[in-house]
Amino acid sequence: MDYIGLLHDSGKYEKQTAKIIPFCRYIDVYDNAVSAGTGNFLVDGPKETIGLTKDIIPESASYGVKISGDSMEPEFEDGQIAWVLKQDILENGDIGIFYLNGEAYIKKLRDDKNGVFLISLNEKYSPIPVGENDRFDILGKVVGKNHPDDIKEYLQ
């Protein structure tokens, strides 16, 4: 301890501090936007893989999709990125990404005695019924969102 004291007094001792390197996670963001409106095609579309620090996106996110339209306002805005946990089952009332007859949507799921519907949060849009003969897939549950300005340094 005397030696440490002498080093301190001499000015030749510098306390070492560790540099923390932020964790970077790579995630796909699909270029084809999901529709918060009338529907867009998503499956097998072009995508960009970006590296993000874990505090920007939810840990459970499997991929991201760009939102197009205003039917999910005020919760989700045109141009935002929705982070999605890939799964094929959702609970009634969950917001998810859906594939219906060739189009991809971000909507709230309603499954009740009247049938299955994709619901917009913006009340000016009518529910979209899912018919018995429709091609319908659940692509995942929305687990978060970001405005593109929050992650613009990662996007091309």
C-alpha positions as a Python dict, from the first residue, in 0.01 Angstrom:
ca = {
    (1, 'M'): (0, 0, 0),
    (2, 'D'): (298, 229, 66),
    (3, 'Y'): (416, 173, -289),
    (4, 'I'): (74, 260, -429),
    (5, 'G'): (79, 576, -218),
    (6, 'L'): (420, 669, -360),
    (7, 'L'): (298, 611, -718),
    (8, 'H'): (-7, 830, -655),
    (9, 'D'): (210, 1104, -510),
    (10, 'S'): (453, 1088, -802),
    (11, 'G'): (180, 1137, -1060),
    (12, 'K'): (299, 831, -1253),
    (13, 'Y'): (7, 615, -1151),
    (14, 'E'): (-312, 619, -1355),
    (15, 'K'): (-616, 425, -1252),
    (16, 'Q'): (-725, 195, -1535),
    (17, 'T'): (-1087, 212, -1642),
    (18, 'A'): (-1257, -45, -1858),
    (19, 'K'): (-1409, 70, -2183),
    (20, 'I'): (-1755, -77, -2223),
    (21, 'I'): (-1829, -189, -2576),
    (22, 'P'): (-2203, -185, -2646),
    (23, 'F'): (-2363, -514, -2742),
    (24, 'C'): (-2467, -516, -3106),
    (25, 'R'): (-2747, -735, -3233),
    (26, 'Y'): (-2812, -801, -3601),
    (27, 'I'): (-3174, -806, -3713),
    (28, 'D'): (-3359, -808, -4045),
    (29, 'V'): (-3582, -515, -4140),
    (30, 'Y'): (-3807, -587, -4437),
    (31, 'D'): (-3815, -319, -4706),
    (32, 'N'): (-4172, -392, -4814),
    (33, 'A'): (-4387, -211, -4561),
    (34, 'V'): (-4677, -377, -4382),
    (35, 'S'): (-4995, -192, -4439),
    (36, 'A'): (-5165, 12, -4176),
    (37, 'G'): (-5434, 58, -4438),
    (38, 'T'): (-5522, -144, -4745),
    (39, 'G'): (-5248, -410, -4749),
    (40, 'N'): (-4897, -464, -4887),
    (41, 'F'): (-4701, -773, -4986),
    (42, 'L'): (-4430, -880, -4736),
    (43, 'V'): (-4343, -1248, -4756),
    (44, 'D'): (-4002, -1313, -4913),
    (45, 'G'): (-3958, -943, -4990),
    (46, 'P'): (-3627, -760, -4986),
    (47, 'K'): (-3476, -698, -4646),
    (48, 'E'): (-3183, -523, -4487),
    (49, 'T'): (-2983, -668, -4199),
    (50, 'I'): (-2879, -400, -3953),
    (51, 'G'): (-2677, -405, -3632),
    (52, 'L'): (-2845, -235, -3338),
    (53, 'T'): (-2760, -198, -2973),
    (54, 'K'): (-2993, -396, -2752),
    (55, 'D'): (-3145, -90, -2585),
    (56, 'I'): (-3298, 22, -2916),
    (57, 'I'): (-3510, -285, -2984),
    (58, 'P'): (-3694, -532, -2761),
    (59, 'E'): (-3490, -838, -2676),
    (60, 'S'): (-3770, -1067, -2796),
    (61, 'A'): (-3787, -915, -3149),
    (62, 'S'): (-3718, -1155, -3437),
    (63, 'Y'): (-3739, -899, -3720),
    (64, 'G'): (-3863, -553, -3808),
    (65, 'V'): (-4111, -425, -4064),
    (66, 'K'): (-4177, -76, -4192),
    (67, 'I'): (-4528, 60, -4142),
    (68, 'S'): (-4717, 223, -4426),
    (69, 'G'): (-5043, 411, -4370),
    (70, 'D'): (-5246, 558, -4086),
    (71, 'S'): (-5495, 288, -3987),
    (72, 'M'): (-5303, 201, -3669),
    (73, 'E'): (-5268, 559, -3546),
    (74, 'P'): (-5221, 690, -3287),
    (75, 'E'): (-5023, 387, -3160),
    (76, 'F'): (-4831, 320, -3483),
    (77, 'E'): (-4747, 590, -3737),
    (78, 'D'): (-4664, 582, -4105),
    (79, 'G'): (-4290, 528, -4151),
    (80, 'Q'): (-4224, 370, -3811),
    (81, 'I'): (-4058, 32, -3773),
    (82, 'A'): (-4254, -232, -3582),
    (83, 'W'): (-4046, -499, -3406),
    (84, 'V'): (-4200, -844, -3436),
    (85, 'L'): (-4163, -1169, -3243),
    (86, 'K'): (-4204, -1445, -3500),
    (87, 'Q'): (-4486, -1675, -3392),
    (88, 'D'): (-4793, -1825, -3555),
    (89, 'I'): (-5041, -1797, -3268),
    (90, 'L'): (-5175, -1477, -3110),
    (91, 'E'): (-5418, -1407, -2829),
    (92, 'N'): (-5741, -1224, -2899),
    (93, 'G'): (-5659, -850, -2882),
    (94, 'D'): (-5289, -885, -2968),
    (95, 'I'): (-5140, -659, -3232),
    (96, 'G'): (-4962, -861, -3494),
    (97, 'I'): (-4841, -892, -3849),
    (98, 'F'): (-5083, -1084, -4067),
    (99, 'Y'): (-5078, -1224, -4420),
    (100, 'L'): (-5422, -1220, -4578),
    (101, 'N'): (-5473, -1319, -4943),
    (102, 'G'): (-5131, -1199, -5057),
    (103, 'E'): (-5115, -880, -4851),
    (104, 'A'): (-4938, -808, -4521),
    (105, 'Y'): (-5102, -604, -4247),
    (106, 'I'): (-5027, -471, -3902),
    (107, 'K'): (-5358, -500, -3715),
    (108, 'K'): (-5521, -599, -3388),
    (109, 'L'): (-5666, -952, -3387),
    (110, 'R'): (-6029, -998, -3291),
    (111, 'D'): (-6160, -1352, -3270),
    (112, 'D'): (-6512, -1379, -3130),
    (113, 'K'): (-6851, -1538, -3196),
    (114, 'N'): (-6891, -1319, -3506),
    (115, 'G'): (-6569, -1452, -3663),
    (116, 'V'): (-6209, -1344, -3707),
    (117, 'F'): (-6135, -981, -3791),
    (118, 'L'): (-5829, -762, -3836),
    (119, 'I'): (-5898, -439, -3651),
    (120, 'S'): (-5750, -95, -3713),
    (121, 'L'): (-5688, 133, -3415),
    (122, 'N'): (-5791, 433, -3625),
    (123, 'E'): (-6170, 428, -3613),
    (124, 'K'): (-6211, 562, -3966),
    (125, 'Y'): (-6116, 215, -4097),
    (126, 'S'): (-6361, -76, -4093),
    (127, 'P'): (-6262, -419, -3958),
    (128, 'I'): (-6130, -660, -4220),
    (129, 'P'): (-6313, -993, -4200),
    (130, 'V'): (-6114, -1314, -4242),
    (131, 'G'): (-6326, -1559, -4440),
    (132, 'E'): (-6326, -1934, -4418),
    (133, 'N'): (-6171, -1967, -4766),
    (134, 'D'): (-5916, -1684, -4726),
    (135, 'R'): (-5544, -1750, -4718),
    (136, 'F'): (-5459, -1626, -4367),
    (137, 'D'): (-5135, -1655, -4172),
    (138, 'I'): (-5010, -1498, -3851),
    (139, 'L'): (-4652, -1384, -3908),
    (140, 'G'): (-4581, -1261, -3557),
    (141, 'K'): (-4666, -1046, -3257),
    (142, 'V'): (-4566, -679, -3249),
    (143, 'V'): (-4341, -629, -2945),
    (144, 'G'): (-4219, -272, -2998),
    (145, 'K'): (-4162, 15, -3239),
    (146, 'N'): (-3912, 284, -3335),
    (147, 'H'): (-3929, 594, -3545),
    (148, 'P'): (-3675, 573, -3832),
    (149, 'D'): (-3493, 880, -3692),
    (150, 'D'): (-3409, 672, -3382),
    (151, 'I'): (-3216, 422, -3594),
    (152, 'K'): (-3131, 622, -3910),
    (153, 'E'): (-2758, 571, -3857),
    (154, 'Y'): (-2813, 195, -3899),
    (155, 'L'): (-3034, 211, -4208),
    (156, 'Q'): (-2903, 255, -4562),
}
